[in-house]
mmCIF file with all atom_site columns, C-alpha atoms in Angstrom:
data_model
loop_
_atom_site.group_PDB
_atom_site.id
_atom_site.type_symbol
_atom_site.label_atom_id
_atom_site.label_alt_id
_atom_site.label_comp_id
_atom_site.label_asym_id
_atom_site.label_entity_id
_atom_site.label_seq_id
_atom_site.pdbx_PDB_ins_code
_atom_site.Cartn_x
_atom_site.Cartn_y
_atom_site.Cartn_z
_atom_site.occupancy
_atom_site.B_iso_or_equiv
_atom_site.pdbx_formal_charge
_atom_site.auth_seq_id
_atom_site.auth_comp_id
_atom_site.auth_asym_id
_atom_site.auth_atom_id
_atom_site.pdbx_PDB_model_num
ATOM 1   C CA . ASP A 1 1   ? -19.037 -0.433  4.224   1.00 0.00 ? 26  ASP A CA 1
ATOM 2   C CA . VAL A 1 2   ? -17.617 3.056   4.047   1.00 0.00 ? 27  VAL A CA 1
ATOM 3   C CA . LYS A 1 3   ? -19.514 5.217   1.664   1.00 0.00 ? 28  LYS A CA 1
ATOM 4   C CA . VAL A 1 4   ? -18.054 8.364   0.170   1.00 0.00 ? 29  VAL A CA 1
ATOM 5   C CA . THR A 1 5   ? -20.301 10.261  -2.189  1.00 0.00 ? 30  THR A CA 1
ATOM 6   C CA . GLN A 1 6   ? -19.725 13.279  -4.385  1.00 0.00 ? 31  GLN A CA 1
ATOM 7   C CA . SER A 1 7   ? -22.394 15.717  -5.460  1.00 0.00 ? 32  SER A CA 1
ATOM 8   C CA . SER A 1 8   ? -21.974 15.295  -9.226  1.00 0.00 ? 33  SER A CA 1
ATOM 9   C CA . ARG A 1 9   ? -20.377 12.766  -11.594 1.00 0.00 ? 34  ARG A CA 1
ATOM 10  C CA . TYR A 1 10  ? -20.124 15.251  -14.446 1.00 0.00 ? 35  TYR A CA 1
ATOM 11  C CA . LEU A 1 11  ? -20.100 19.036  -14.364 1.00 0.00 ? 36  LEU A CA 1
ATOM 12  C CA . VAL A 1 12  ? -19.686 21.631  -17.116 1.00 0.00 ? 37  VAL A CA 1
ATOM 13  C CA . LYS A 1 13  ? -18.972 25.230  -16.158 1.00 0.00 ? 38  LYS A CA 1
ATOM 14  C CA . ARG A 1 14  ? -17.926 28.451  -17.843 1.00 0.00 ? 39  ARG A CA 1
ATOM 15  C CA . THR A 1 15  ? -14.668 30.274  -17.267 1.00 0.00 ? 40  THR A CA 1
ATOM 16  C CA . GLY A 1 16  ? -15.000 32.652  -14.329 1.00 0.00 ? 41  GLY A CA 1
ATOM 17  C CA . GLU A 1 17  ? -17.880 30.806  -12.665 1.00 0.00 ? 42  GLU A CA 1
ATOM 18  C CA . LYS A 1 18  ? -17.743 29.865  -9.003  1.00 0.00 ? 43  LYS A CA 1
ATOM 19  C CA . VAL A 1 19  ? -17.870 26.089  -8.655  1.00 0.00 ? 44  VAL A CA 1
ATOM 20  C CA . PHE A 1 20  ? -18.749 24.000  -5.610  1.00 0.00 ? 45  PHE A CA 1
ATOM 21  C CA . LEU A 1 21  ? -17.876 20.322  -5.366  1.00 0.00 ? 46  LEU A CA 1
ATOM 22  C CA . GLU A 1 22  ? -19.245 18.512  -2.354  1.00 0.00 ? 47  GLU A CA 1
ATOM 23  C CA . CYS A 1 23  ? -18.147 15.312  -0.669  1.00 0.00 ? 48  CYS A CA 1
ATOM 24  C CA . VAL A 1 24  ? -19.965 13.415  2.073   1.00 0.00 ? 49  VAL A CA 1
ATOM 25  C CA . GLN A 1 25  ? -18.765 10.394  4.044   1.00 0.00 ? 50  GLN A CA 1
ATOM 26  C CA . ASP A 1 26  ? -20.883 8.305   6.385   1.00 0.00 ? 51  ASP A CA 1
ATOM 27  C CA . MET A 1 27  ? -18.248 6.627   8.582   1.00 0.00 ? 52  MET A CA 1
ATOM 28  C CA . ASP A 1 28  ? -17.404 9.405   11.034  1.00 0.00 ? 53  ASP A CA 1
ATOM 29  C CA . HIS A 1 29  ? -13.898 9.760   9.575   1.00 0.00 ? 54  HIS A CA 1
ATOM 30  C CA . GLU A 1 30  ? -11.694 12.525  10.915  1.00 0.00 ? 55  GLU A CA 1
ATOM 31  C CA . ASN A 1 31  ? -9.654  13.051  7.750   1.00 0.00 ? 56  ASN A CA 1
ATOM 32  C CA . MET A 1 32  ? -10.931 14.169  4.384   1.00 0.00 ? 57  MET A CA 1
ATOM 33  C CA . PHE A 1 33  ? -9.009  14.922  1.193   1.00 0.00 ? 58  PHE A CA 1
ATOM 34  C CA . TRP A 1 34  ? -9.474  16.487  -2.212  1.00 0.00 ? 59  TRP A CA 1
ATOM 35  C CA . TYR A 1 35  ? -7.344  15.294  -5.146  1.00 0.00 ? 60  TYR A CA 1
ATOM 36  C CA . ARG A 1 36  ? -7.291  16.035  -8.814  1.00 0.00 ? 61  ARG A CA 1
ATOM 37  C CA . GLN A 1 37  ? -6.412  13.278  -11.240 1.00 0.00 ? 62  GLN A CA 1
ATOM 38  C CA . ASP A 1 38  ? -4.842  14.017  -14.612 1.00 0.00 ? 63  ASP A CA 1
ATOM 39  C CA . PRO A 1 39  ? -3.335  11.446  -17.010 1.00 0.00 ? 64  PRO A CA 1
ATOM 40  C CA . GLY A 1 40  ? 0.357   10.932  -16.355 1.00 0.00 ? 65  GLY A CA 1
ATOM 41  C CA . LEU A 1 41  ? 0.303   13.043  -13.213 1.00 0.00 ? 66  LEU A CA 1
ATOM 42  C CA . GLY A 1 42  ? -1.283  10.637  -10.761 1.00 0.00 ? 67  GLY A CA 1
ATOM 43  C CA . LEU A 1 43  ? -3.356  11.853  -7.850  1.00 0.00 ? 68  LEU A CA 1
ATOM 44  C CA . ARG A 1 44  ? -2.320  15.271  -6.657  1.00 0.00 ? 69  ARG A CA 1
ATOM 45  C CA . LEU A 1 45  ? -3.467  16.555  -3.270  1.00 0.00 ? 70  LEU A CA 1
ATOM 46  C CA . ILE A 1 46  ? -5.251  19.907  -3.330  1.00 0.00 ? 71  ILE A CA 1
ATOM 47  C CA . TYR A 1 47  ? -6.356  20.293  0.289   1.00 0.00 ? 72  TYR A CA 1
ATOM 48  C CA . PHE A 1 48  ? -7.045  18.099  3.245   1.00 0.00 ? 73  PHE A CA 1
ATOM 49  C CA . SER A 1 49  ? -8.753  18.413  6.604   1.00 0.00 ? 74  SER A CA 1
ATOM 50  C CA . TYR A 1 50  ? -8.150  16.480  9.796   1.00 0.00 ? 75  TYR A CA 1
ATOM 51  C CA . ASP A 1 51  ? -10.977 18.028  11.807  1.00 0.00 ? 76  ASP A CA 1
ATOM 52  C CA . VAL A 1 52  ? -14.037 20.205  11.476  1.00 0.00 ? 77  VAL A CA 1
ATOM 53  C CA . LYS A 1 53  ? -13.112 23.758  10.461  1.00 0.00 ? 78  LYS A CA 1
ATOM 54  C CA . MET A 1 54  ? -9.476  22.704  9.996   1.00 0.00 ? 79  MET A CA 1
ATOM 55  C CA . LYS A 1 55  ? -7.761  22.673  6.622   1.00 0.00 ? 80  LYS A CA 1
ATOM 56  C CA . GLU A 1 56  ? -4.273  22.172  5.294   1.00 0.00 ? 81  GLU A CA 1
ATOM 57  C CA . LYS A 1 57  ? -2.859  22.982  1.883   1.00 0.00 ? 82  LYS A CA 1
ATOM 58  C CA . GLY A 1 58  ? -1.757  20.109  -0.252  1.00 0.00 ? 83  GLY A CA 1
ATOM 59  C CA . ASP A 1 59  ? 0.610   20.192  -3.195  1.00 0.00 ? 84  ASP A CA 1
ATOM 60  C CA . ILE A 1 60  ? -1.525  22.239  -5.608  1.00 0.00 ? 85  ILE A CA 1
ATOM 61  C CA . PRO A 1 61  ? -3.841  24.551  -3.619  1.00 0.00 ? 86  PRO A CA 1
ATOM 62  C CA . GLU A 1 62  ? -3.638  27.547  -5.952  1.00 0.00 ? 87  GLU A CA 1
ATOM 63  C CA . GLY A 1 63  ? -7.027  28.521  -7.345  1.00 0.00 ? 88  GLY A CA 1
ATOM 64  C CA . TYR A 1 64  ? -8.936  26.382  -4.835  1.00 0.00 ? 89  TYR A CA 1
ATOM 65  C CA . SER A 1 65  ? -10.376 26.745  -1.364  1.00 0.00 ? 90  SER A CA 1
ATOM 66  C CA . VAL A 1 66  ? -12.206 24.338  0.927   1.00 0.00 ? 91  VAL A CA 1
ATOM 67  C CA . SER A 1 67  ? -14.784 24.317  3.656   1.00 0.00 ? 92  SER A CA 1
ATOM 68  C CA . ARG A 1 68  ? -15.491 21.801  6.394   1.00 0.00 ? 93  ARG A CA 1
ATOM 69  C CA . GLU A 1 69  ? -18.337 22.955  8.590   1.00 0.00 ? 94  GLU A CA 1
ATOM 70  C CA . LYS A 1 70  ? -19.496 19.455  9.526   1.00 0.00 ? 95  LYS A CA 1
ATOM 71  C CA . LYS A 1 71  ? -17.445 16.339  10.110  1.00 0.00 ? 96  LYS A CA 1
ATOM 72  C CA . GLU A 1 72  ? -19.089 14.366  7.307   1.00 0.00 ? 97  GLU A CA 1
ATOM 73  C CA . ARG A 1 73  ? -18.911 17.050  4.626   1.00 0.00 ? 98  ARG A CA 1
ATOM 74  C CA . PHE A 1 74  ? -15.914 18.554  2.808   1.00 0.00 ? 99  PHE A CA 1
ATOM 75  C CA . SER A 1 75  ? -16.427 21.060  0.016   1.00 0.00 ? 100 SER A CA 1
ATOM 76  C CA . LEU A 1 76  ? -14.007 22.136  -2.679  1.00 0.00 ? 101 LEU A CA 1
ATOM 77  C CA . ILE A 1 77  ? -14.510 25.606  -4.115  1.00 0.00 ? 102 ILE A CA 1
ATOM 78  C CA . LEU A 1 78  ? -13.171 27.025  -7.337  1.00 0.00 ? 103 LEU A CA 1
ATOM 79  C CA . GLU A 1 79  ? -13.590 30.765  -6.821  1.00 0.00 ? 104 GLU A CA 1
ATOM 80  C CA . SER A 1 80  ? -13.209 31.597  -10.524 1.00 0.00 ? 105 SER A CA 1
ATOM 81  C CA . ALA A 1 81  ? -12.994 28.532  -12.703 1.00 0.00 ? 106 ALA A CA 1
ATOM 82  C CA . SER A 1 82  ? -10.365 28.430  -15.424 1.00 0.00 ? 107 SER A CA 1
ATOM 83  C CA . THR A 1 83  ? -9.863  26.021  -18.328 1.00 0.00 ? 108 THR A CA 1
ATOM 84  C CA . ASN A 1 84  ? -6.739  24.552  -16.704 1.00 0.00 ? 109 ASN A CA 1
ATOM 85  C CA . GLN A 1 85  ? -8.954  23.312  -13.864 1.00 0.00 ? 110 GLN A CA 1
ATOM 86  C CA . THR A 1 86  ? -10.671 20.885  -16.217 1.00 0.00 ? 111 THR A CA 1
ATOM 87  C CA . SER A 1 87  ? -9.951  17.569  -14.533 1.00 0.00 ? 112 SER A CA 1
ATOM 88  C CA . MET A 1 88  ? -11.264 14.618  -12.544 1.00 0.00 ? 113 MET A CA 1
ATOM 89  C CA . TYR A 1 89  ? -11.718 15.534  -8.874  1.00 0.00 ? 114 TYR A CA 1
ATOM 90  C CA . LEU A 1 90  ? -11.643 12.805  -6.255  1.00 0.00 ? 115 LEU A CA 1
ATOM 91  C CA . CYS A 1 91  ? -12.607 13.102  -2.627  1.00 0.00 ? 116 CYS A CA 1
ATOM 92  C CA . ALA A 1 92  ? -11.365 10.636  0.012   1.00 0.00 ? 117 ALA A CA 1
ATOM 93  C CA . SER A 1 93  ? -11.709 10.047  3.728   1.00 0.00 ? 118 SER A CA 1
ATOM 94  C CA . SER A 1 94  ? -9.861  8.069   6.379   1.00 0.00 ? 119 SER A CA 1
ATOM 95  C CA . SER A 1 95  ? -10.128 7.513   10.082  1.00 0.00 ? 120 SER A CA 1
ATOM 96  C CA . GLY A 1 96  ? -6.576  8.633   10.777  1.00 0.00 ? 121 GLY A CA 1
ATOM 97  C CA . GLY A 1 97  ? -3.064  7.370   11.229  1.00 0.00 ? 122 GLY A CA 1
ATOM 98  C CA . TYR A 1 98  ? -2.142  4.909   8.523   1.00 0.00 ? 123 TYR A CA 1
ATOM 99  C CA . ASP A 1 99  ? -5.672  3.829   7.776   1.00 0.00 ? 124 ASP A CA 1
ATOM 100 C CA . GLU A 1 100 ? -6.955  3.251   4.283   1.00 0.00 ? 125 GLU A CA 1
ATOM 101 C CA . GLN A 1 101 ? -8.258  6.211   2.330   1.00 0.00 ? 126 GLN A CA 1
ATOM 102 C CA . PHE A 1 102 ? -11.701 5.552   0.874   1.00 0.00 ? 127 PHE A CA 1
ATOM 103 C CA . PHE A 1 103 ? -12.416 7.390   -2.338  1.00 0.00 ? 128 PHE A CA 1
ATOM 104 C CA . GLY A 1 104 ? -15.583 8.811   -3.798  1.00 0.00 ? 129 GLY A CA 1
ATOM 105 C CA . PRO A 1 105 ? -16.625 8.095   -7.402  1.00 0.00 ? 130 PRO A CA 1
ATOM 106 C CA . GLY A 1 106 ? -15.121 11.331  -8.706  1.00 0.00 ? 131 GLY A CA 1
ATOM 107 C CA . THR A 1 107 ? -16.455 14.425  -10.452 1.00 0.00 ? 132 THR A CA 1
ATOM 108 C CA . ARG A 1 108 ? -15.344 15.084  -13.993 1.00 0.00 ? 133 ARG A CA 1
ATOM 109 C CA . LEU A 1 109 ? -15.302 18.857  -14.311 1.00 0.00 ? 134 LEU A CA 1
ATOM 110 C CA . THR A 1 110 ? -15.061 20.573  -17.674 1.00 0.00 ? 135 THR A CA 1
ATOM 111 C CA . VAL A 1 111 ? -14.473 24.321  -17.757 1.00 0.00 ? 136 VAL A CA 1
ATOM 112 C CA . LEU A 1 112 ? -15.264 25.918  -21.112 1.00 0.00 ? 137 LEU A CA 1
ATOM 113 C CA . GLY B 2 1   ? 8.174   17.740  0.654   1.00 0.00 ? 25  GLY B CA 1
ATOM 114 C CA . GLU B 2 2   ? 7.889   14.142  -0.422  1.00 0.00 ? 26  GLU B CA 1
ATOM 115 C CA . ASN B 2 3   ? 8.318   13.165  -4.063  1.00 0.00 ? 27  ASN B CA 1
ATOM 116 C CA . VAL B 2 4   ? 7.294   9.735   -5.359  1.00 0.00 ? 28  VAL B CA 1
ATOM 117 C CA . GLU B 2 5   ? 8.319   8.483   -8.789  1.00 0.00 ? 29  GLU B CA 1
ATOM 118 C CA . GLN B 2 6   ? 6.740   5.411   -10.370 1.00 0.00 ? 30  GLN B CA 1
ATOM 119 C CA . HIS B 2 7   ? 7.893   3.235   -13.270 1.00 0.00 ? 31  HIS B CA 1
ATOM 120 C CA . PRO B 2 8   ? 6.910   2.097   -15.803 1.00 0.00 ? 32  PRO B CA 1
ATOM 121 C CA . SER B 2 9   ? 4.003   4.281   -16.853 1.00 0.00 ? 33  SER B CA 1
ATOM 122 C CA . THR B 2 10  ? 2.559   1.435   -18.952 1.00 0.00 ? 34  THR B CA 1
ATOM 123 C CA . LEU B 2 11  ? 3.095   -2.303  -18.681 1.00 0.00 ? 35  LEU B CA 1
ATOM 124 C CA . SER B 2 12  ? 1.692   -5.019  -20.906 1.00 0.00 ? 36  SER B CA 1
ATOM 125 C CA . VAL B 2 13  ? 2.002   -8.702  -19.972 1.00 0.00 ? 37  VAL B CA 1
ATOM 126 C CA . GLN B 2 14  ? 0.573   -12.001 -21.076 1.00 0.00 ? 38  GLN B CA 1
ATOM 127 C CA . GLU B 2 15  ? -1.916  -13.740 -18.823 1.00 0.00 ? 39  GLU B CA 1
ATOM 128 C CA . GLY B 2 16  ? -0.056  -15.894 -16.321 1.00 0.00 ? 40  GLY B CA 1
ATOM 129 C CA . ASP B 2 17  ? 3.123   -13.817 -16.423 1.00 0.00 ? 41  ASP B CA 1
ATOM 130 C CA . SER B 2 18  ? 4.383   -11.727 -13.520 1.00 0.00 ? 42  SER B CA 1
ATOM 131 C CA . ALA B 2 19  ? 4.258   -7.933  -13.352 1.00 0.00 ? 43  ALA B CA 1
ATOM 132 C CA . VAL B 2 20  ? 6.504   -5.637  -11.344 1.00 0.00 ? 44  VAL B CA 1
ATOM 133 C CA . ILE B 2 21  ? 5.944   -1.936  -10.696 1.00 0.00 ? 45  ILE B CA 1
ATOM 134 C CA . LYS B 2 22  ? 8.617   0.127   -8.967  1.00 0.00 ? 46  LYS B CA 1
ATOM 135 C CA . CYS B 2 23  ? 8.498   3.346   -6.952  1.00 0.00 ? 47  CYS B CA 1
ATOM 136 C CA . THR B 2 24  ? 11.111  5.551   -5.377  1.00 0.00 ? 48  THR B CA 1
ATOM 137 C CA . TYR B 2 25  ? 10.562  8.160   -2.680  1.00 0.00 ? 49  TYR B CA 1
ATOM 138 C CA . SER B 2 26  ? 12.625  11.100  -1.495  1.00 0.00 ? 50  SER B CA 1
ATOM 139 C CA . ASP B 2 27  ? 11.703  11.667  2.171   1.00 0.00 ? 51  ASP B CA 1
ATOM 140 C CA . SER B 2 28  ? 13.673  9.330   4.418   1.00 0.00 ? 52  SER B CA 1
ATOM 141 C CA . ALA B 2 29  ? 11.077  9.959   7.155   1.00 0.00 ? 53  ALA B CA 1
ATOM 142 C CA . SER B 2 30  ? 8.358   8.232   5.111   1.00 0.00 ? 54  SER B CA 1
ATOM 143 C CA . ASN B 2 31  ? 7.288   5.032   6.811   1.00 0.00 ? 55  ASN B CA 1
ATOM 144 C CA . TYR B 2 32  ? 4.029   3.912   5.234   1.00 0.00 ? 56  TYR B CA 1
ATOM 145 C CA . PHE B 2 33  ? 3.659   2.753   1.625   1.00 0.00 ? 57  PHE B CA 1
ATOM 146 C CA . PRO B 2 34  ? 0.240   1.757   0.271   1.00 0.00 ? 58  PRO B CA 1
ATOM 147 C CA . TRP B 2 35  ? -0.712  0.627   -3.209  1.00 0.00 ? 59  TRP B CA 1
ATOM 148 C CA . TYR B 2 36  ? -4.037  1.508   -4.808  1.00 0.00 ? 60  TYR B CA 1
ATOM 149 C CA . LYS B 2 37  ? -5.720  -0.077  -7.817  1.00 0.00 ? 61  LYS B CA 1
ATOM 150 C CA . GLN B 2 38  ? -8.077  1.866   -10.057 1.00 0.00 ? 62  GLN B CA 1
ATOM 151 C CA . GLU B 2 39  ? -10.119 -0.068  -12.587 1.00 0.00 ? 63  GLU B CA 1
ATOM 152 C CA . LEU B 2 40  ? -11.445 1.779   -15.603 1.00 0.00 ? 64  LEU B CA 1
ATOM 153 C CA . GLY B 2 41  ? -14.204 4.191   -14.601 1.00 0.00 ? 65  GLY B CA 1
ATOM 154 C CA . LYS B 2 42  ? -13.989 3.267   -10.931 1.00 0.00 ? 66  LYS B CA 1
ATOM 155 C CA . ARG B 2 43  ? -12.521 4.765   -7.779  1.00 0.00 ? 67  ARG B CA 1
ATOM 156 C CA . PRO B 2 44  ? -9.051  3.852   -6.454  1.00 0.00 ? 68  PRO B CA 1
ATOM 157 C CA . GLN B 2 45  ? -9.030  1.098   -3.832  1.00 0.00 ? 69  GLN B CA 1
ATOM 158 C CA . LEU B 2 46  ? -6.301  -0.044  -1.470  1.00 0.00 ? 70  LEU B CA 1
ATOM 159 C CA . ILE B 2 47  ? -4.898  -3.457  -2.382  1.00 0.00 ? 71  ILE B CA 1
ATOM 160 C CA . ILE B 2 48  ? -1.881  -3.781  -0.110  1.00 0.00 ? 72  ILE B CA 1
ATOM 161 C CA . ASP B 2 49  ? 0.329   -1.667  2.115   1.00 0.00 ? 73  ASP B CA 1
ATOM 162 C CA . ILE B 2 50  ? 3.630   -1.976  3.951   1.00 0.00 ? 74  ILE B CA 1
ATOM 163 C CA . ARG B 2 51  ? 5.214   -0.172  6.868   1.00 0.00 ? 75  ARG B CA 1
ATOM 164 C CA . SER B 2 52  ? 8.873   0.637   7.241   1.00 0.00 ? 76  SER B CA 1
ATOM 165 C CA . ASN B 2 53  ? 9.514   -1.973  9.921   1.00 0.00 ? 77  ASN B CA 1
ATOM 166 C CA . VAL B 2 54  ? 8.754   -4.722  7.398   1.00 0.00 ? 78  VAL B CA 1
ATOM 167 C CA . GLY B 2 55  ? 10.751  -5.661  4.297   1.00 0.00 ? 79  GLY B CA 1
ATOM 168 C CA . GLU B 2 56  ? 8.117   -7.688  2.470   1.00 0.00 ? 80  GLU B CA 1
ATOM 169 C CA . LYS B 2 57  ? 4.423   -8.401  2.652   1.00 0.00 ? 81  LYS B CA 1
ATOM 170 C CA . LYS B 2 58  ? 2.322   -10.881 0.662   1.00 0.00 ? 82  LYS B CA 1
ATOM 171 C CA . ASP B 2 59  ? -1.364  -11.303 0.034   1.00 0.00 ? 83  ASP B CA 1
ATOM 172 C CA . GLN B 2 60  ? -2.164  -14.191 -2.291  1.00 0.00 ? 84  GLN B CA 1
ATOM 173 C CA . ARG B 2 61  ? -0.865  -13.212 -5.737  1.00 0.00 ? 85  ARG B CA 1
ATOM 174 C CA . ILE B 2 62  ? 0.368   -9.762  -4.789  1.00 0.00 ? 86  ILE B CA 1
ATOM 175 C CA . ALA B 2 63  ? 3.409   -8.786  -2.758  1.00 0.00 ? 87  ALA B CA 1
ATOM 176 C CA . VAL B 2 64  ? 5.204   -5.593  -1.895  1.00 0.00 ? 88  VAL B CA 1
ATOM 177 C CA . THR B 2 65  ? 8.882   -5.216  -1.048  1.00 0.00 ? 89  THR B CA 1
ATOM 178 C CA . LEU B 2 66  ? 10.568  -2.262  0.607   1.00 0.00 ? 90  LEU B CA 1
ATOM 179 C CA . ASN B 2 67  ? 14.226  -1.219  0.573   1.00 0.00 ? 91  ASN B CA 1
ATOM 180 C CA . LYS B 2 68  ? 14.569  1.646   3.046   1.00 0.00 ? 92  LYS B CA 1
ATOM 181 C CA . THR B 2 69  ? 18.246  2.160   2.351   1.00 0.00 ? 93  THR B CA 1
ATOM 182 C CA . ALA B 2 70  ? 17.651  2.721   -1.346  1.00 0.00 ? 94  ALA B CA 1
ATOM 183 C CA . LYS B 2 71  ? 14.281  4.390   -0.716  1.00 0.00 ? 95  LYS B CA 1
ATOM 184 C CA . HIS B 2 72  ? 12.353  2.266   -3.133  1.00 0.00 ? 96  HIS B CA 1
ATOM 185 C CA . PHE B 2 73  ? 9.478   -0.163  -2.975  1.00 0.00 ? 97  PHE B CA 1
ATOM 186 C CA . SER B 2 74  ? 7.875   -2.465  -5.519  1.00 0.00 ? 98  SER B CA 1
ATOM 187 C CA . LEU B 2 75  ? 4.598   -4.222  -6.252  1.00 0.00 ? 99  LEU B CA 1
ATOM 188 C CA . HIS B 2 76  ? 4.774   -7.759  -7.573  1.00 0.00 ? 100 HIS B CA 1
ATOM 189 C CA . ILE B 2 77  ? 1.795   -9.504  -9.132  1.00 0.00 ? 101 ILE B CA 1
ATOM 190 C CA . THR B 2 78  ? 2.196   -13.174 -10.000 1.00 0.00 ? 102 THR B CA 1
ATOM 191 C CA . GLU B 2 79  ? 0.041   -15.312 -12.299 1.00 0.00 ? 103 GLU B CA 1
ATOM 192 C CA . THR B 2 80  ? -1.596  -12.247 -13.752 1.00 0.00 ? 104 THR B CA 1
ATOM 193 C CA . GLN B 2 81  ? -5.214  -12.430 -14.888 1.00 0.00 ? 105 GLN B CA 1
ATOM 194 C CA . PRO B 2 82  ? -7.215  -10.126 -17.194 1.00 0.00 ? 106 PRO B CA 1
ATOM 195 C CA . GLU B 2 83  ? -9.019  -8.676  -14.162 1.00 0.00 ? 107 GLU B CA 1
ATOM 196 C CA . ASP B 2 84  ? -5.661  -7.374  -12.925 1.00 0.00 ? 108 ASP B CA 1
ATOM 197 C CA . SER B 2 85  ? -5.779  -4.855  -15.790 1.00 0.00 ? 109 SER B CA 1
ATOM 198 C CA . ALA B 2 86  ? -6.024  -1.419  -14.145 1.00 0.00 ? 110 ALA B CA 1
ATOM 199 C CA . VAL B 2 87  ? -4.024  1.641   -13.156 1.00 0.00 ? 111 VAL B CA 1
ATOM 200 C CA . TYR B 2 88  ? -1.881  1.054   -10.086 1.00 0.00 ? 112 TYR B CA 1
ATOM 201 C CA . PHE B 2 89  ? -0.695  3.896   -7.843  1.00 0.00 ? 113 PHE B CA 1
ATOM 202 C CA . CYS B 2 90  ? 1.998   3.736   -5.216  1.00 0.00 ? 114 CYS B CA 1
ATOM 203 C CA . ALA B 2 91  ? 2.060   6.253   -2.376  1.00 0.00 ? 115 ALA B CA 1
ATOM 204 C CA . ALA B 2 92  ? 4.129   7.282   0.620   1.00 0.00 ? 116 ALA B CA 1
ATOM 205 C CA . SER B 2 93  ? 3.346   8.875   3.945   1.00 0.00 ? 117 SER B CA 1
ATOM 206 C CA . ARG B 2 94  ? 5.253   9.758   7.093   1.00 0.00 ? 118 ARG B CA 1
ATOM 207 C CA . ARG B 2 95  ? 4.351   9.877   10.733  1.00 0.00 ? 119 ARG B CA 1
ATOM 208 C CA . GLY B 2 96  ? 2.846   13.179  11.754  1.00 0.00 ? 120 GLY B CA 1
ATOM 209 C CA . SER B 2 97  ? 1.613   14.071  8.299   1.00 0.00 ? 121 SER B CA 1
ATOM 210 C CA . GLY B 2 98  ? -2.016  13.603  9.215   1.00 0.00 ? 122 GLY B CA 1
ATOM 211 C CA . SER B 2 99  ? -2.520  10.611  6.934   1.00 0.00 ? 123 SER B CA 1
ATOM 212 C CA . ARG B 2 100 ? -1.402  12.702  3.995   1.00 0.00 ? 124 ARG B CA 1
ATOM 213 C CA . LEU B 2 101 ? -0.318  10.544  1.053   1.00 0.00 ? 125 LEU B CA 1
ATOM 214 C CA . THR B 2 102 ? 1.940   11.502  -1.843  1.00 0.00 ? 126 THR B CA 1
ATOM 215 C CA . PHE B 2 103 ? 1.090   9.406   -4.893  1.00 0.00 ? 127 PHE B CA 1
ATOM 216 C CA . GLY B 2 104 ? 3.182   8.279   -7.806  1.00 0.00 ? 128 GLY B CA 1
ATOM 217 C CA . GLU B 2 105 ? 2.142   8.978   -11.380 1.00 0.00 ? 129 GLU B CA 1
ATOM 218 C CA . GLY B 2 106 ? 0.451   5.628   -11.890 1.00 0.00 ? 130 GLY B CA 1
ATOM 219 C CA . THR B 2 107 ? 1.096   2.534   -14.027 1.00 0.00 ? 131 THR B CA 1
ATOM 220 C CA . GLN B 2 108 ? -1.396  1.280   -16.598 1.00 0.00 ? 132 GLN B CA 1
ATOM 221 C CA . LEU B 2 109 ? -1.179  -2.516  -16.450 1.00 0.00 ? 133 LEU B CA 1
ATOM 222 C CA . THR B 2 110 ? -2.722  -4.478  -19.296 1.00 0.00 ? 134 THR B CA 1
ATOM 223 C CA . VAL B 2 111 ? -2.974  -8.257  -19.051 1.00 0.00 ? 135 VAL B CA 1
ATOM 224 C CA . ASN B 2 112 ? -3.531  -9.837  -22.453 1.00 0.00 ? 136 ASN B CA 1
ATOM 225 C CA . PRO B 2 113 ? -5.508  -13.099 -22.543 1.00 0.00 ? 137 PRO B CA 1
#
């Protein structure tokens, strides 16, 4: 079974802090994604990566950056956290083409 | 870019009834339409998908239909059971987008025993 893990289930940070969310997948998938999930807004794509050191902006990249130094690991970075970034963050991976995206358990981030 | 709209946002049915969730998309180049189910407190999981060369696909009690001309697709669940209660998301993707999906807003389905 594909396993996608995220570094934290719950995280509380202060406004202005730098925040790192990490995602690791164990199935050698090429593609990795970061979404945020907010009630009534569905899953919105922040960034995605189709190869090591490659990244593409999604629909809401402002205030975020990403890093993919190794194929299995995709990090989401909030350079200076703000209260409007309080949300559930979901990581996903897929092997490419039209293959299923496998999601991690999510990180609920609260920015105070 | 692609825009996916999903209706209704909430749906309540009696056990054994059918449920239908509808989505529309804007990009005529989209050709892959998956549906994900997210149970409370859990991660989204793929339940069924359809590609643009097919009009309908069934898997036991669930089916998806696609109307390319009207740019809409629907999820049909028959003989609903309490364990079908979840949030359902539709999504769309097009060739060359690097597996990128655009999701709808989600539908909270509640099946009452």
